[in-house]
Structure formats: C-alpha cells, structure tokens
Coordinates of C-alpha atoms in Angstrom, one line a residue:
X15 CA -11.8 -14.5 -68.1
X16 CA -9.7 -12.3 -70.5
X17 CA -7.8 -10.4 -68.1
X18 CA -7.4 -13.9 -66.4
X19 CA -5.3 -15.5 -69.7
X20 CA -3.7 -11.8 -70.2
X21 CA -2.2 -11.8 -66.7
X22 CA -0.8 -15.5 -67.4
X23 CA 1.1 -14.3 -70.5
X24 CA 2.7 -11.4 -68.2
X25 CA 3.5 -14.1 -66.2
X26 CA 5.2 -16.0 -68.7
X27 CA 7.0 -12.8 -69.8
X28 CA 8.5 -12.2 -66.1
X29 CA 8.9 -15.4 -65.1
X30 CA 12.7 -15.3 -64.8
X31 CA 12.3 -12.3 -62.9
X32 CA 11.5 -13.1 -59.6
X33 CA 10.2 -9.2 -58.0
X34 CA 8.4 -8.8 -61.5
X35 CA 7.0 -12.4 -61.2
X36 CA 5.7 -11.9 -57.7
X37 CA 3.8 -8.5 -58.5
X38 CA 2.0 -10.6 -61.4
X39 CA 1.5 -13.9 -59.4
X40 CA -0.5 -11.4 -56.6
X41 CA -2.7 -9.6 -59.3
X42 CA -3.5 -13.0 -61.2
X43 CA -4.4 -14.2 -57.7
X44 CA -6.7 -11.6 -57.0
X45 CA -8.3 -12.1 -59.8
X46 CA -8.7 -15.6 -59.9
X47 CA -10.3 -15.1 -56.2
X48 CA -12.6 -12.3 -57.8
X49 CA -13.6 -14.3 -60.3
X50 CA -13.7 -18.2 -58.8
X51 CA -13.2 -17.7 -55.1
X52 CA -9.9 -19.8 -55.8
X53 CA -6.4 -19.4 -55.4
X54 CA -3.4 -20.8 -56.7
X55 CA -1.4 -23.6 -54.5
X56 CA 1.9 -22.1 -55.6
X57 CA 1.0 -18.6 -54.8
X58 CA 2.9 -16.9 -52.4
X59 CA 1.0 -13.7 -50.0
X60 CA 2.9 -12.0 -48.2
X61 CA 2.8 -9.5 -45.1
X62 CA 2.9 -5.9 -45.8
X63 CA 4.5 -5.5 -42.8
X64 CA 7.8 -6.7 -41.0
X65 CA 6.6 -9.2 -38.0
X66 CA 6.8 -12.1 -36.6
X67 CA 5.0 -15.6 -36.7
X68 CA 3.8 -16.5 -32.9
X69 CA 0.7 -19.2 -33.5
X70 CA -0.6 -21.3 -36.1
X71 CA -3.9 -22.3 -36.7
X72 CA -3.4 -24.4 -40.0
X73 CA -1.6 -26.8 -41.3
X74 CA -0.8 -27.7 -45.2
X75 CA -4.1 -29.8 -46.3
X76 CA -6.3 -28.1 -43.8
X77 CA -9.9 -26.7 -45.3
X78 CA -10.0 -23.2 -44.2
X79 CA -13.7 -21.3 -43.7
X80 CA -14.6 -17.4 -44.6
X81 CA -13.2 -15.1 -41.8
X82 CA -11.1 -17.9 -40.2
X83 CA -8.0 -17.3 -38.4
X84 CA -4.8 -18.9 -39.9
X85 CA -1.7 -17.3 -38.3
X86 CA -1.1 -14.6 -36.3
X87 CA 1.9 -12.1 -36.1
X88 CA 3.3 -9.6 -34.0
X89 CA 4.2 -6.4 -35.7
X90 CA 6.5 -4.7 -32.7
X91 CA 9.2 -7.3 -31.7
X92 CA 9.7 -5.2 -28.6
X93 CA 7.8 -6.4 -25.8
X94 CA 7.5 -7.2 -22.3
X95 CA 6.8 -10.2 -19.7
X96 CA 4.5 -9.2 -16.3
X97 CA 6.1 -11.6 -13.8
X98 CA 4.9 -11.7 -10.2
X99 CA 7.4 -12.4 -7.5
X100 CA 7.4 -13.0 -4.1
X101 CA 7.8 -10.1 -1.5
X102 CA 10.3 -11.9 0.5
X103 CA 12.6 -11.2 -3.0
X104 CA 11.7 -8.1 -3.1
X105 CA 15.1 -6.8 -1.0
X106 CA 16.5 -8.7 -4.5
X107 CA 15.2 -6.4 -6.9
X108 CA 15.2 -3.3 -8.4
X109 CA 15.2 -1.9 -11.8
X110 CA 18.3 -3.1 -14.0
X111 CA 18.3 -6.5 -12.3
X112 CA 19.5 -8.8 -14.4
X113 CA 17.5 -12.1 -14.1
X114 CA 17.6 -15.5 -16.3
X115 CA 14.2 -16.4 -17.6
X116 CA 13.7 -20.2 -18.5
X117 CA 10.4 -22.2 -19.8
X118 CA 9.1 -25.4 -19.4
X119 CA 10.1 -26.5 -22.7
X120 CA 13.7 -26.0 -21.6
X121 CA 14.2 -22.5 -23.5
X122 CA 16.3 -19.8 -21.5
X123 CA 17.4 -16.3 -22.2
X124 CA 19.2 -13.6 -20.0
X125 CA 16.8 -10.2 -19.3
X126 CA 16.3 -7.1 -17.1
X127 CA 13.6 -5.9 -15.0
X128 CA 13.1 -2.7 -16.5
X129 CA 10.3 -1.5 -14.3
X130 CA 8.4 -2.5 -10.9
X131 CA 4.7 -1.9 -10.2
X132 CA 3.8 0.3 -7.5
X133 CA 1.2 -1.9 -6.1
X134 CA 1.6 -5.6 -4.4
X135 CA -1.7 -8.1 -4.3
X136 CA -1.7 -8.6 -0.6
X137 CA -3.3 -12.3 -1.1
X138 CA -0.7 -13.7 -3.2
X139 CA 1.6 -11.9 -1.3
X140 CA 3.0 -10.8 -5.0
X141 CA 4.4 -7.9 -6.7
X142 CA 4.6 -7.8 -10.6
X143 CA 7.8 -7.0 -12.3
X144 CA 8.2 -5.8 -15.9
X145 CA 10.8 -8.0 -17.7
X146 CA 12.1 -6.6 -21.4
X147 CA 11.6 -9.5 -24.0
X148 CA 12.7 -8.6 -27.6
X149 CA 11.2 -11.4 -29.8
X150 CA 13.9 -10.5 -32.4
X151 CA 16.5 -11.0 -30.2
X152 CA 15.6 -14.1 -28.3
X153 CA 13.8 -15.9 -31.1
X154 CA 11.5 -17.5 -28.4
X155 CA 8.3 -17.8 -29.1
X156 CA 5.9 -17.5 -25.5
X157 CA 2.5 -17.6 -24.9
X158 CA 0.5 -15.4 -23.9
X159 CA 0.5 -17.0 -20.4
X160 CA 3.2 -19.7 -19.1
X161 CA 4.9 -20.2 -15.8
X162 CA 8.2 -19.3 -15.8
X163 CA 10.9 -19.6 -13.7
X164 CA 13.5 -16.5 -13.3
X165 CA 16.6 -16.6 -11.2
X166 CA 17.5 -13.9 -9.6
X167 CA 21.8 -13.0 -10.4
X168 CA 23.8 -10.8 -8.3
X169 CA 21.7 -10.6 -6.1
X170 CA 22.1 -7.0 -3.5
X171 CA 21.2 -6.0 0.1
X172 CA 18.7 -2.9 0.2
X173 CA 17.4 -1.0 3.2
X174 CA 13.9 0.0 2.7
X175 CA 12.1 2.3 4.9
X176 CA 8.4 3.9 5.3
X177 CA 7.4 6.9 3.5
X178 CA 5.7 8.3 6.8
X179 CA 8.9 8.2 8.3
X180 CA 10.9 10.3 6.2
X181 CA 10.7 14.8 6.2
X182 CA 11.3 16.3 3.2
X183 CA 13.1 19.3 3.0
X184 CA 13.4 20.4 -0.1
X185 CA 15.2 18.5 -2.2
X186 CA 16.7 16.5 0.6
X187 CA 15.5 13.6 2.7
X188 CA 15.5 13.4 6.5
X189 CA 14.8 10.6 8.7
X190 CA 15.2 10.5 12.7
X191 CA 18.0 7.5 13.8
X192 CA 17.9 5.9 17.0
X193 CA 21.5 6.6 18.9
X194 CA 20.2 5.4 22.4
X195 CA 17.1 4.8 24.4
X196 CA 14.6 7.5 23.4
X197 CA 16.9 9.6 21.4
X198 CA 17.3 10.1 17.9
X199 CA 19.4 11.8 15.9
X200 CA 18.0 13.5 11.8
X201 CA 20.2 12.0 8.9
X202 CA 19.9 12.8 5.7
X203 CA 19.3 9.7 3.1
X204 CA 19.5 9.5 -0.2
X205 CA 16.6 7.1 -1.5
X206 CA 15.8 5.4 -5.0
X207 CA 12.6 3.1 -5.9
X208 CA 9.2 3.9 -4.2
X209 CA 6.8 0.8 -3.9
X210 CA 3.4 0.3 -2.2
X211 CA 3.2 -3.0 0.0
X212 CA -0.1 -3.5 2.3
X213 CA -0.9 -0.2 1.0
X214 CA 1.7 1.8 2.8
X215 CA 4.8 3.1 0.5
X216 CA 8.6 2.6 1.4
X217 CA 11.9 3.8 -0.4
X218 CA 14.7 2.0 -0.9
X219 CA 17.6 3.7 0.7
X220 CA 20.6 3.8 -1.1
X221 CA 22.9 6.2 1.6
X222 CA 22.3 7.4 5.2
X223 CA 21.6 4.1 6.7
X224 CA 23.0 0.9 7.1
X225 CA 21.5 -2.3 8.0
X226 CA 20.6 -2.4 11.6
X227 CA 20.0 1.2 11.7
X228 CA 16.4 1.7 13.9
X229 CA 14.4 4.9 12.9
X230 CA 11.3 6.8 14.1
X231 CA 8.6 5.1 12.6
X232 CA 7.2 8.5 12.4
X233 CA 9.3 11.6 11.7
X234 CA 6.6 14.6 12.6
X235 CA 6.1 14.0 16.1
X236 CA 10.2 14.7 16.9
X237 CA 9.8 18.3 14.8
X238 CA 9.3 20.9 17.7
X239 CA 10.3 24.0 18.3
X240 CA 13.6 23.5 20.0
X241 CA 14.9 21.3 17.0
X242 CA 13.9 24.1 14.5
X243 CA 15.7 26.4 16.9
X244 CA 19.1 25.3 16.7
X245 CA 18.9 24.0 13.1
X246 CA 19.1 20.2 13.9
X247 CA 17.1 20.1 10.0

C-alpha cells in the first residue's frame, strides 16, 4: 500500500537512529500485519512493561497459530515460595529464619521465611511457610511447582505452649507453673508467633519459661476467690 512504501522511506531517513528507527519499524509492522497478516523477521516487539521471561513456548522456526501462547512474563519480580515443612521442624522456625533453598537442577539461593500459616494439614503432618523470592535478585527461574529442598541455618530452641493455658490480663500473659506436686505458681510470659496444630493454637514463648518448665494445661480452673484475694494475678 502507499502508506506501506511511505513508512519505508521514514525508515530509511531514521535508520542511523536507533529510538527513531524502532518507532518506525513498529508502525510499518502494524501495518504490514493490517494489511498482509505478515510481519517482518527483523522486527523487534517489545514489552510495554518491565518483566521478566519465565517459559517459552517457541522456538526460532516454529509456525505459530492465532491466539497462541509464545512466552510468558512476570511483571512483579517480588514473589513468594509456599513451602510445607514438617511439624517436627517446626521448634526450628519462625519468621526471619534464614533458610538455603536449592533445586534439582543444582541452583541455590539464601532466603527468609517471612511469614507462617496459621493452619497445619493434620495428614501430611505439614505446615506451609511463606519463603520471600525476588526473581530480580536471584535470577532463578522456578516453576510453578518443584520440590525443593531448604536447610534450616541457625537453627533455635522455642518453648511453645497452649492457648487454653494461658490468662490474659490485659496486656499481659499469665500461665500457672508447676513448683511441686499439685502446686503451681502464675508467671507472667512474654509470647511471640501464634499457630494452629490439630486445631488447637499455641504461642511461642519467648520469656517466663524455660525448657522443662510443666504448666497447667488449663489456667481457669486455678482462678478462685482466694487467689484474687491476695493478688497472686
């Protein structure tokens, strides 16, 4: 068409330009598809946006249909892994962990658990861990799913106990500690993660308690009168 061999003489005109060259290449492309349902082998299209490559469906020589699906890109480097882990780790994690993340292809990169799900699958005996991933960063491409394996660094002792087990007053924490046979003495705790297991909840306890430590099960039944009486909590 006319505007076909106009748009090739631009081209010739901006041809050792290469931002002005590009802007003519794309219009003479559209309008060679307009017009012949072609396109230009030395074309280049570009993505309006700033992403990243993660599959390819065609290769160089390949006959691509209408409404076919050649590559596709994610736009927000920033994303996450859902790992599940075993409960028996779970005294090895908590949020800011710092875990090494390695595929089957041999690829590796260092992470952090940057958040825990409240809920465990009680068949697989699992809980699922949120693991930051920043494409830009790591420069490895995953799949959507693969097995991974992810060793757990530095790891830490943590005391967790039962919600039930615990009065809240106010602000503050209280659970009943064993100090002999039938007797038990109100500490206050300091706690930090909650998590669901068999569907009861626990806190980790980060002060008040040390391992070994045996508490009421149960902290209502202990609150009677007398104990409000003299202030015990």
């Amino acid at each position: 068409s006319l505007e076909i061999e106009q748009t090739k003489k631009e081209l010739e005109l901006v041809k050792d330009n290469p931002k002005l060259k590009e802007i003519v290449l794309k219009k003479l492309n559209y309008l060679r598809i307009s017009s012949y349902g072609d396109i230009d082998s030395d074309n280049i299209i570009r993505s309006p946006y700033d992403c990243i490559l993660i599959e390819k469906q065609a290769n160089e020589g390949d006959l691509i249909k209408a409404n076919q699906s050649i590559y596709t890109f994610i736009i927000n480097p920033e994303t996450w892994i859902i790992a599940e882990i075993p409960v028996s780790y779970l005294k090895d994690i908590y949020i800011g962990k710092r875990v090494l993340v390695k595929t089957y292809n041999g690829d590796s990169f260092y992470s952090k658990i940057d958040y825990i799900f409240p809920n465990s699958d009680f068949e697989s005996k699992t809980i699922k861990v949120r693991i930051k991933y920043s494409l830009k960063d790591s420069q490895i491409i995953l799949p959507w799913n693969l097995p991974l394996e992810i060793s757990i660094l530095k790891t830490k002792t943590a005391i967790f106990v039962p919600i039930d087990s615990i009065i809240n007053k106010g602000d503050k924490k209280i659970v009943f500690k064993k100090i002999d046979n039938n007797v038990f003495k109100p500490v206050y705790i300091k706690v930090n993660e909650y998590f669901v297991y068999n569907d009861e909840g626990y806190y980790e306890v980060v002060e008040g308690l040390k391992e070994g430590d045996e508490i009421a099960y149960s902290g209502v039944f202990l609150l009677d009168s007398e104990a409000r009486i003299k202030g015990i909590y």
